[in-house]
Amino acid sequence: MGKVYPEIDGRLRDFIEAQPLFFVATAPSDVEGHVNVSPKGMRGTFVILGPHRVAYLDYHGSGAETIAHLRDNGRITVMFCAFDGPPKIVRLHGRGSSVAVTEEAFADRLAAFPAPPDVHAVRAVITIDVERVSDSCGYAVPLMDLRAERDLLLTSHSRRSADDLVVYRATRNAASIDGLPVF
């Protein structure tokens, strides 16, 4: 049976920080819109800012659903699964916001990450005010070994200039799949 916690305490912090992968879920307000779940990874891209606040680096990608959904209604859930060791799933439910690379507050938000990987292709910092912290058993989550982190996201964007990334956002990340504005 799962448990609800009053905050992200030391033990939960240790669990979260040990996970190489997390999932982000958002949905638009319109019931006809698509629910989005995105896997995220790379060491140094997720930080716990306090007992009720977390953030992660959002890199340019094929879509920008999370940012669009956060602009629409702010709802977000982040989920961590144990793929080794004792079975456990932790969910952080809350309200999120994004600060784009083009915004003045971006540098301050980025400074909260003590050891980020290459930040050239970061398009936003997503910050979440956590309203509910819970765990569940994870008995059906398979045991898996991490071989290595992929570097394809960083290497693919390393070939793009800052101007190329501006064009990328304007042409590939301008709207969600449901037509919601992103930036």
mmCIF file with all atom_site columns, C-alpha atoms in Angstrom:
data_model
loop_
_atom_site.group_PDB
_atom_site.id
_atom_site.type_symbol
_atom_site.label_atom_id
_atom_site.label_alt_id
_atom_site.label_comp_id
_atom_site.label_asym_id
_atom_site.label_entity_id
_atom_site.label_seq_id
_atom_site.pdbx_PDB_ins_code
_atom_site.Cartn_x
_atom_site.Cartn_y
_atom_site.Cartn_z
_atom_site.occupancy
_atom_site.B_iso_or_equiv
_atom_site.pdbx_formal_charge
_atom_site.auth_seq_id
_atom_site.auth_comp_id
_atom_site.auth_asym_id
_atom_site.auth_atom_id
_atom_site.pdbx_PDB_model_num
ATOM 1   C CA . MET A 1 1   ? 0.000   0.000  0.000   1.00 0.00 ? 1   MET A CA 1
ATOM 2   C CA . GLY A 1 2   ? 1.271   3.458  -0.852  1.00 0.00 ? 2   GLY A CA 1
ATOM 3   C CA . LYS A 1 3   ? 1.961   6.264  1.542   1.00 0.00 ? 3   LYS A CA 1
ATOM 4   C CA . VAL A 1 4   ? 1.507   10.040 1.304   1.00 0.00 ? 4   VAL A CA 1
ATOM 5   C CA . TYR A 1 5   ? 4.330   12.118 2.787   1.00 0.00 ? 5   TYR A CA 1
ATOM 6   C CA . PRO A 1 6   ? 4.149   15.693 4.097   1.00 0.00 ? 6   PRO A CA 1
ATOM 7   C CA . GLU A 1 7   ? 7.271   16.626 2.117   1.00 0.00 ? 7   GLU A CA 1
ATOM 8   C CA . ILE A 1 8   ? 10.345  15.370 0.294   1.00 0.00 ? 8   ILE A CA 1
ATOM 9   C CA . ASP A 1 9   ? 12.371  14.243 3.295   1.00 0.00 ? 9   ASP A CA 1
ATOM 10  C CA . GLY A 1 10  ? 15.960  12.955 3.424   1.00 0.00 ? 10  GLY A CA 1
ATOM 11  C CA . ARG A 1 11  ? 15.124  9.340  2.575   1.00 0.00 ? 11  ARG A CA 1
ATOM 12  C CA . LEU A 1 12  ? 12.921  10.323 -0.372  1.00 0.00 ? 12  LEU A CA 1
ATOM 13  C CA . ARG A 1 13  ? 15.576  12.797 -1.525  1.00 0.00 ? 13  ARG A CA 1
ATOM 14  C CA . ASP A 1 14  ? 18.175  10.008 -1.523  1.00 0.00 ? 14  ASP A CA 1
ATOM 15  C CA . PHE A 1 15  ? 15.860  7.738  -3.521  1.00 0.00 ? 15  PHE A CA 1
ATOM 16  C CA . ILE A 1 16  ? 15.006  10.442 -6.078  1.00 0.00 ? 16  ILE A CA 1
ATOM 17  C CA . GLU A 1 17  ? 18.614  11.519 -6.551  1.00 0.00 ? 17  GLU A CA 1
ATOM 18  C CA . ALA A 1 18  ? 19.690  7.898  -7.123  1.00 0.00 ? 18  ALA A CA 1
ATOM 19  C CA . GLN A 1 19  ? 17.321  7.365  -10.067 1.00 0.00 ? 19  GLN A CA 1
ATOM 20  C CA . PRO A 1 20  ? 18.833  7.812  -13.548 1.00 0.00 ? 20  PRO A CA 1
ATOM 21  C CA . LEU A 1 21  ? 15.402  8.170  -15.161 1.00 0.00 ? 21  LEU A CA 1
ATOM 22  C CA . PHE A 1 22  ? 12.174  9.978  -14.354 1.00 0.00 ? 22  PHE A CA 1
ATOM 23  C CA . PHE A 1 23  ? 8.874   10.514 -16.131 1.00 0.00 ? 23  PHE A CA 1
ATOM 24  C CA . VAL A 1 24  ? 6.966   13.770 -16.516 1.00 0.00 ? 24  VAL A CA 1
ATOM 25  C CA . ALA A 1 25  ? 3.191   13.733 -17.097 1.00 0.00 ? 25  ALA A CA 1
ATOM 26  C CA . THR A 1 26  ? 0.986   16.676 -18.075 1.00 0.00 ? 26  THR A CA 1
ATOM 27  C CA . ALA A 1 27  ? -2.328  17.193 -19.828 1.00 0.00 ? 27  ALA A CA 1
ATOM 28  C CA . PRO A 1 28  ? -4.173  20.121 -21.364 1.00 0.00 ? 28  PRO A CA 1
ATOM 29  C CA . SER A 1 29  ? -7.369  21.482 -19.814 1.00 0.00 ? 29  SER A CA 1
ATOM 30  C CA . ASP A 1 30  ? -9.427  20.449 -22.839 1.00 0.00 ? 30  ASP A CA 1
ATOM 31  C CA . VAL A 1 31  ? -10.734 16.893 -22.342 1.00 0.00 ? 31  VAL A CA 1
ATOM 32  C CA . GLU A 1 32  ? -10.149 16.250 -26.035 1.00 0.00 ? 32  GLU A CA 1
ATOM 33  C CA . GLY A 1 33  ? -6.437  17.027 -25.647 1.00 0.00 ? 33  GLY A CA 1
ATOM 34  C CA . HIS A 1 34  ? -3.675  14.477 -25.379 1.00 0.00 ? 34  HIS A CA 1
ATOM 35  C CA . VAL A 1 35  ? -2.094  13.402 -22.104 1.00 0.00 ? 35  VAL A CA 1
ATOM 36  C CA . ASN A 1 36  ? 1.671   13.544 -22.428 1.00 0.00 ? 36  ASN A CA 1
ATOM 37  C CA . VAL A 1 37  ? 4.220   11.379 -20.601 1.00 0.00 ? 37  VAL A CA 1
ATOM 38  C CA . SER A 1 38  ? 7.900   12.017 -21.290 1.00 0.00 ? 38  SER A CA 1
ATOM 39  C CA . PRO A 1 39  ? 10.911  10.082 -20.029 1.00 0.00 ? 39  PRO A CA 1
ATOM 40  C CA . LYS A 1 40  ? 13.774  12.268 -18.831 1.00 0.00 ? 40  LYS A CA 1
ATOM 41  C CA . GLY A 1 41  ? 17.285  11.462 -17.787 1.00 0.00 ? 41  GLY A CA 1
ATOM 42  C CA . MET A 1 42  ? 20.907  12.620 -17.690 1.00 0.00 ? 42  MET A CA 1
ATOM 43  C CA . ARG A 1 43  ? 22.642  13.152 -14.391 1.00 0.00 ? 43  ARG A CA 1
ATOM 44  C CA . GLY A 1 44  ? 22.595  16.742 -13.231 1.00 0.00 ? 44  GLY A CA 1
ATOM 45  C CA . THR A 1 45  ? 19.311  17.681 -14.903 1.00 0.00 ? 45  THR A CA 1
ATOM 46  C CA . PHE A 1 46  ? 17.031  17.289 -11.850 1.00 0.00 ? 46  PHE A CA 1
ATOM 47  C CA . VAL A 1 47  ? 17.390  19.135 -8.549  1.00 0.00 ? 47  VAL A CA 1
ATOM 48  C CA . ILE A 1 48  ? 15.481  19.174 -5.294  1.00 0.00 ? 48  ILE A CA 1
ATOM 49  C CA . LEU A 1 49  ? 15.219  22.801 -4.236  1.00 0.00 ? 49  LEU A CA 1
ATOM 50  C CA . GLY A 1 50  ? 13.382  22.200 -0.988  1.00 0.00 ? 50  GLY A CA 1
ATOM 51  C CA . PRO A 1 51  ? 10.845  19.946 0.719   1.00 0.00 ? 51  PRO A CA 1
ATOM 52  C CA . HIS A 1 52  ? 8.109   21.146 -1.681  1.00 0.00 ? 52  HIS A CA 1
ATOM 53  C CA . ARG A 1 53  ? 10.038  22.387 -4.705  1.00 0.00 ? 53  ARG A CA 1
ATOM 54  C CA . VAL A 1 54  ? 11.964  20.671 -7.513  1.00 0.00 ? 54  VAL A CA 1
ATOM 55  C CA . ALA A 1 55  ? 13.223  21.629 -10.960 1.00 0.00 ? 55  ALA A CA 1
ATOM 56  C CA . TYR A 1 56  ? 14.594  20.022 -14.090 1.00 0.00 ? 56  TYR A CA 1
ATOM 57  C CA . LEU A 1 57  ? 16.306  21.107 -17.287 1.00 0.00 ? 57  LEU A CA 1
ATOM 58  C CA . ASP A 1 58  ? 14.119  20.872 -20.371 1.00 0.00 ? 58  ASP A CA 1
ATOM 59  C CA . TYR A 1 59  ? 16.136  20.356 -23.544 1.00 0.00 ? 59  TYR A CA 1
ATOM 60  C CA . HIS A 1 60  ? 15.014  21.008 -27.105 1.00 0.00 ? 60  HIS A CA 1
ATOM 61  C CA . GLY A 1 61  ? 13.147  17.964 -28.371 1.00 0.00 ? 61  GLY A CA 1
ATOM 62  C CA . SER A 1 62  ? 10.684  16.747 -30.933 1.00 0.00 ? 62  SER A CA 1
ATOM 63  C CA . GLY A 1 63  ? 7.780   18.239 -28.994 1.00 0.00 ? 63  GLY A CA 1
ATOM 64  C CA . ALA A 1 64  ? 7.131   20.770 -26.281 1.00 0.00 ? 64  ALA A CA 1
ATOM 65  C CA . GLU A 1 65  ? 3.968   19.421 -24.692 1.00 0.00 ? 65  GLU A CA 1
ATOM 66  C CA . THR A 1 66  ? 5.051   19.970 -21.097 1.00 0.00 ? 66  THR A CA 1
ATOM 67  C CA . ILE A 1 67  ? 5.656   23.693 -21.533 1.00 0.00 ? 67  ILE A CA 1
ATOM 68  C CA . ALA A 1 68  ? 2.370   24.132 -23.425 1.00 0.00 ? 68  ALA A CA 1
ATOM 69  C CA . HIS A 1 69  ? 0.402   22.233 -20.781 1.00 0.00 ? 69  HIS A CA 1
ATOM 70  C CA . LEU A 1 70  ? 2.021   24.154 -17.940 1.00 0.00 ? 70  LEU A CA 1
ATOM 71  C CA . ARG A 1 71  ? 1.078   27.434 -19.627 1.00 0.00 ? 71  ARG A CA 1
ATOM 72  C CA . ASP A 1 72  ? -2.459  26.089 -20.000 1.00 0.00 ? 72  ASP A CA 1
ATOM 73  C CA . ASN A 1 73  ? -3.108  24.831 -16.463 1.00 0.00 ? 73  ASN A CA 1
ATOM 74  C CA . GLY A 1 74  ? 0.121   24.229 -14.520 1.00 0.00 ? 74  GLY A CA 1
ATOM 75  C CA . ARG A 1 75  ? -0.653  20.606 -13.561 1.00 0.00 ? 75  ARG A CA 1
ATOM 76  C CA . ILE A 1 76  ? 2.275   18.195 -13.577 1.00 0.00 ? 76  ILE A CA 1
ATOM 77  C CA . THR A 1 77  ? 3.342   14.875 -12.066 1.00 0.00 ? 77  THR A CA 1
ATOM 78  C CA . VAL A 1 78  ? 6.904   13.585 -11.909 1.00 0.00 ? 78  VAL A CA 1
ATOM 79  C CA . MET A 1 79  ? 7.422   9.853  -11.309 1.00 0.00 ? 79  MET A CA 1
ATOM 80  C CA . PHE A 1 80  ? 10.539  7.944  -10.286 1.00 0.00 ? 80  PHE A CA 1
ATOM 81  C CA . CYS A 1 81  ? 10.797  4.116  -10.408 1.00 0.00 ? 81  CYS A CA 1
ATOM 82  C CA . ALA A 1 82  ? 13.376  1.851  -8.835  1.00 0.00 ? 82  ALA A CA 1
ATOM 83  C CA . PHE A 1 83  ? 14.751  -0.441 -11.536 1.00 0.00 ? 83  PHE A CA 1
ATOM 84  C CA . ASP A 1 84  ? 17.204  -2.008 -9.095  1.00 0.00 ? 84  ASP A CA 1
ATOM 85  C CA . GLY A 1 85  ? 17.127  -2.615 -5.356  1.00 0.00 ? 85  GLY A CA 1
ATOM 86  C CA . PRO A 1 86  ? 13.851  -2.672 -3.418  1.00 0.00 ? 86  PRO A CA 1
ATOM 87  C CA . PRO A 1 87  ? 10.726  -1.978 -5.496  1.00 0.00 ? 87  PRO A CA 1
ATOM 88  C CA . LYS A 1 88  ? 9.478   1.581  -5.125  1.00 0.00 ? 88  LYS A CA 1
ATOM 89  C CA . ILE A 1 89  ? 7.685   4.272  -7.108  1.00 0.00 ? 89  ILE A CA 1
ATOM 90  C CA . VAL A 1 90  ? 7.631   7.905  -5.982  1.00 0.00 ? 90  VAL A CA 1
ATOM 91  C CA . ARG A 1 91  ? 5.289   10.503 -7.455  1.00 0.00 ? 91  ARG A CA 1
ATOM 92  C CA . LEU A 1 92  ? 5.507   14.261 -7.049  1.00 0.00 ? 92  LEU A CA 1
ATOM 93  C CA . HIS A 1 93  ? 2.231   16.006 -7.924  1.00 0.00 ? 93  HIS A CA 1
ATOM 94  C CA . GLY A 1 94  ? 2.191   19.751 -8.230  1.00 0.00 ? 94  GLY A CA 1
ATOM 95  C CA . ARG A 1 95  ? 2.002   22.966 -10.178 1.00 0.00 ? 95  ARG A CA 1
ATOM 96  C CA . GLY A 1 96  ? 4.763   23.788 -12.566 1.00 0.00 ? 96  GLY A CA 1
ATOM 97  C CA . SER A 1 97  ? 6.070   26.715 -14.511 1.00 0.00 ? 97  SER A CA 1
ATOM 98  C CA . SER A 1 98  ? 8.707   27.130 -17.168 1.00 0.00 ? 98  SER A CA 1
ATOM 99  C CA . VAL A 1 99  ? 11.316  29.799 -17.673 1.00 0.00 ? 99  VAL A CA 1
ATOM 100 C CA . ALA A 1 100 ? 12.579  29.788 -21.247 1.00 0.00 ? 100 ALA A CA 1
ATOM 101 C CA . VAL A 1 101 ? 16.180  30.338 -22.258 1.00 0.00 ? 101 VAL A CA 1
ATOM 102 C CA . THR A 1 102 ? 15.068  33.686 -23.713 1.00 0.00 ? 102 THR A CA 1
ATOM 103 C CA . GLU A 1 103 ? 13.719  35.009 -20.393 1.00 0.00 ? 103 GLU A CA 1
ATOM 104 C CA . GLU A 1 104 ? 15.653  37.188 -17.974 1.00 0.00 ? 104 GLU A CA 1
ATOM 105 C CA . ALA A 1 105 ? 15.107  34.807 -15.029 1.00 0.00 ? 105 ALA A CA 1
ATOM 106 C CA . PHE A 1 106 ? 16.651  31.864 -16.923 1.00 0.00 ? 106 PHE A CA 1
ATOM 107 C CA . ALA A 1 107 ? 20.218  32.390 -15.649 1.00 0.00 ? 107 ALA A CA 1
ATOM 108 C CA . ASP A 1 108 ? 19.019  32.466 -12.028 1.00 0.00 ? 108 ASP A CA 1
ATOM 109 C CA . ARG A 1 109 ? 17.007  29.265 -12.492 1.00 0.00 ? 109 ARG A CA 1
ATOM 110 C CA . LEU A 1 110 ? 19.914  27.546 -14.237 1.00 0.00 ? 110 LEU A CA 1
ATOM 111 C CA . ALA A 1 111 ? 22.223  28.467 -11.337 1.00 0.00 ? 111 ALA A CA 1
ATOM 112 C CA . ALA A 1 112 ? 20.236  26.084 -9.086  1.00 0.00 ? 112 ALA A CA 1
ATOM 113 C CA . PHE A 1 113 ? 21.800  23.093 -10.903 1.00 0.00 ? 113 PHE A CA 1
ATOM 114 C CA . PRO A 1 114 ? 25.196  22.373 -9.331  1.00 0.00 ? 114 PRO A CA 1
ATOM 115 C CA . ALA A 1 115 ? 26.469  19.940 -11.989 1.00 0.00 ? 115 ALA A CA 1
ATOM 116 C CA . PRO A 1 116 ? 24.419  20.174 -15.185 1.00 0.00 ? 116 PRO A CA 1
ATOM 117 C CA . PRO A 1 117 ? 25.596  18.488 -18.366 1.00 0.00 ? 117 PRO A CA 1
ATOM 118 C CA . ASP A 1 118 ? 26.181  20.717 -21.381 1.00 0.00 ? 118 ASP A CA 1
ATOM 119 C CA . VAL A 1 119 ? 23.476  23.401 -21.189 1.00 0.00 ? 119 VAL A CA 1
ATOM 120 C CA . HIS A 1 120 ? 23.823  24.677 -24.771 1.00 0.00 ? 120 HIS A CA 1
ATOM 121 C CA . ALA A 1 121 ? 20.530  23.077 -25.866 1.00 0.00 ? 121 ALA A CA 1
ATOM 122 C CA . VAL A 1 122 ? 18.447  23.708 -22.729 1.00 0.00 ? 122 VAL A CA 1
ATOM 123 C CA . ARG A 1 123 ? 15.269  25.481 -23.821 1.00 0.00 ? 123 ARG A CA 1
ATOM 124 C CA . ALA A 1 124 ? 13.736  26.002 -20.370 1.00 0.00 ? 124 ALA A CA 1
ATOM 125 C CA . VAL A 1 125 ? 13.950  25.276 -16.676 1.00 0.00 ? 125 VAL A CA 1
ATOM 126 C CA . ILE A 1 126 ? 10.801  23.626 -15.367 1.00 0.00 ? 126 ILE A CA 1
ATOM 127 C CA . THR A 1 127 ? 10.128  24.365 -11.693 1.00 0.00 ? 127 THR A CA 1
ATOM 128 C CA . ILE A 1 128 ? 7.481   22.471 -9.742  1.00 0.00 ? 128 ILE A CA 1
ATOM 129 C CA . ASP A 1 129 ? 5.823   23.472 -6.493  1.00 0.00 ? 129 ASP A CA 1
ATOM 130 C CA . VAL A 1 130 ? 5.086   20.038 -5.065  1.00 0.00 ? 130 VAL A CA 1
ATOM 131 C CA . GLU A 1 131 ? 1.638   19.688 -3.479  1.00 0.00 ? 131 GLU A CA 1
ATOM 132 C CA . ARG A 1 132 ? 1.577   15.916 -2.928  1.00 0.00 ? 132 ARG A CA 1
ATOM 133 C CA . VAL A 1 133 ? 4.382   13.404 -2.365  1.00 0.00 ? 133 VAL A CA 1
ATOM 134 C CA . SER A 1 134 ? 3.501   9.723  -2.456  1.00 0.00 ? 134 SER A CA 1
ATOM 135 C CA . ASP A 1 135 ? 5.001   6.327  -3.007  1.00 0.00 ? 135 ASP A CA 1
ATOM 136 C CA . SER A 1 136 ? 3.715   2.929  -4.064  1.00 0.00 ? 136 SER A CA 1
ATOM 137 C CA . CYS A 1 137 ? 5.140   -0.568 -4.207  1.00 0.00 ? 137 CYS A CA 1
ATOM 138 C CA . GLY A 1 138 ? 6.526   -0.924 -7.718  1.00 0.00 ? 138 GLY A CA 1
ATOM 139 C CA . TYR A 1 139 ? 6.240   -4.721 -7.512  1.00 0.00 ? 139 TYR A CA 1
ATOM 140 C CA . ALA A 1 140 ? 5.608   -5.020 -11.266 1.00 0.00 ? 140 ALA A CA 1
ATOM 141 C CA . VAL A 1 141 ? 8.496   -2.741 -12.303 1.00 0.00 ? 141 VAL A CA 1
ATOM 142 C CA . PRO A 1 142 ? 11.228  -4.940 -13.814 1.00 0.00 ? 142 PRO A CA 1
ATOM 143 C CA . LEU A 1 143 ? 14.740  -5.151 -12.473 1.00 0.00 ? 143 LEU A CA 1
ATOM 144 C CA . MET A 1 144 ? 17.113  -3.630 -15.016 1.00 0.00 ? 144 MET A CA 1
ATOM 145 C CA . ASP A 1 145 ? 20.749  -2.612 -15.150 1.00 0.00 ? 145 ASP A CA 1
ATOM 146 C CA . LEU A 1 146 ? 21.884  0.774  -16.406 1.00 0.00 ? 146 LEU A CA 1
ATOM 147 C CA . ARG A 1 147 ? 24.584  0.280  -19.033 1.00 0.00 ? 147 ARG A CA 1
ATOM 148 C CA . ALA A 1 148 ? 25.270  3.941  -19.732 1.00 0.00 ? 148 ALA A CA 1
ATOM 149 C CA . GLU A 1 149 ? 23.639  7.276  -20.269 1.00 0.00 ? 149 GLU A CA 1
ATOM 150 C CA . ARG A 1 150 ? 22.956  8.263  -23.862 1.00 0.00 ? 150 ARG A CA 1
ATOM 151 C CA . ASP A 1 151 ? 24.775  11.309 -25.163 1.00 0.00 ? 151 ASP A CA 1
ATOM 152 C CA . LEU A 1 152 ? 22.755  11.648 -28.361 1.00 0.00 ? 152 LEU A CA 1
ATOM 153 C CA . LEU A 1 153 ? 20.670  14.593 -27.162 1.00 0.00 ? 153 LEU A CA 1
ATOM 154 C CA . LEU A 1 154 ? 23.740  16.622 -26.319 1.00 0.00 ? 154 LEU A CA 1
ATOM 155 C CA . THR A 1 155 ? 25.742  15.643 -29.389 1.00 0.00 ? 155 THR A CA 1
ATOM 156 C CA . SER A 1 156 ? 22.853  16.236 -31.784 1.00 0.00 ? 156 SER A CA 1
ATOM 157 C CA . HIS A 1 157 ? 22.309  19.738 -30.438 1.00 0.00 ? 157 HIS A CA 1
ATOM 158 C CA . SER A 1 158 ? 26.022  20.538 -30.232 1.00 0.00 ? 158 SER A CA 1
ATOM 159 C CA . ARG A 1 159 ? 25.969  20.874 -34.020 1.00 0.00 ? 159 ARG A CA 1
ATOM 160 C CA . ARG A 1 160 ? 23.340  23.630 -33.777 1.00 0.00 ? 160 ARG A CA 1
ATOM 161 C CA . SER A 1 161 ? 24.241  27.248 -33.159 1.00 0.00 ? 161 SER A CA 1
ATOM 162 C CA . ALA A 1 162 ? 22.259  29.465 -30.792 1.00 0.00 ? 162 ALA A CA 1
ATOM 163 C CA . ASP A 1 163 ? 20.524  30.927 -33.870 1.00 0.00 ? 163 ASP A CA 1
ATOM 164 C CA . ASP A 1 164 ? 19.680  27.409 -35.096 1.00 0.00 ? 164 ASP A CA 1
ATOM 165 C CA . LEU A 1 165 ? 18.006  26.694 -31.748 1.00 0.00 ? 165 LEU A CA 1
ATOM 166 C CA . VAL A 1 166 ? 15.925  29.869 -32.059 1.00 0.00 ? 166 VAL A CA 1
ATOM 167 C CA . VAL A 1 167 ? 14.698  28.611 -35.434 1.00 0.00 ? 167 VAL A CA 1
ATOM 168 C CA . TYR A 1 168 ? 14.116  25.129 -33.969 1.00 0.00 ? 168 TYR A CA 1
ATOM 169 C CA . ARG A 1 169 ? 11.862  26.563 -31.237 1.00 0.00 ? 169 ARG A CA 1
ATOM 170 C CA . ALA A 1 170 ? 9.982   28.708 -33.750 1.00 0.00 ? 170 ALA A CA 1
ATOM 171 C CA . THR A 1 171 ? 9.431   25.924 -36.285 1.00 0.00 ? 171 THR A CA 1
ATOM 172 C CA . ARG A 1 172 ? 9.334   22.676 -34.301 1.00 0.00 ? 172 ARG A CA 1
ATOM 173 C CA . ASN A 1 173 ? 8.323   23.753 -30.797 1.00 0.00 ? 173 ASN A CA 1
ATOM 174 C CA . ALA A 1 174 ? 5.884   26.604 -31.444 1.00 0.00 ? 174 ALA A CA 1
ATOM 175 C CA . ALA A 1 175 ? 2.739   24.640 -30.557 1.00 0.00 ? 175 ALA A CA 1
ATOM 176 C CA . SER A 1 176 ? 1.729   21.421 -28.843 1.00 0.00 ? 176 SER A CA 1
ATOM 177 C CA . ILE A 1 177 ? 0.176   18.543 -30.775 1.00 0.00 ? 177 ILE A CA 1
ATOM 178 C CA . ASP A 1 178 ? -3.202  19.954 -29.699 1.00 0.00 ? 178 ASP A CA 1
ATOM 179 C CA . GLY A 1 179 ? -2.326  23.426 -31.000 1.00 0.00 ? 179 GLY A CA 1
ATOM 180 C CA . LEU A 1 180 ? -1.556  25.072 -27.652 1.00 0.00 ? 180 LEU A CA 1
ATOM 181 C CA . PRO A 1 181 ? 1.126   27.796 -27.800 1.00 0.00 ? 181 PRO A CA 1
ATOM 182 C CA . VAL A 1 182 ? 4.471   26.916 -26.255 1.00 0.00 ? 182 VAL A CA 1
ATOM 183 C CA . PHE A 1 183 ? 6.603   30.078 -26.173 1.00 0.00 ? 183 PHE A CA 1
#
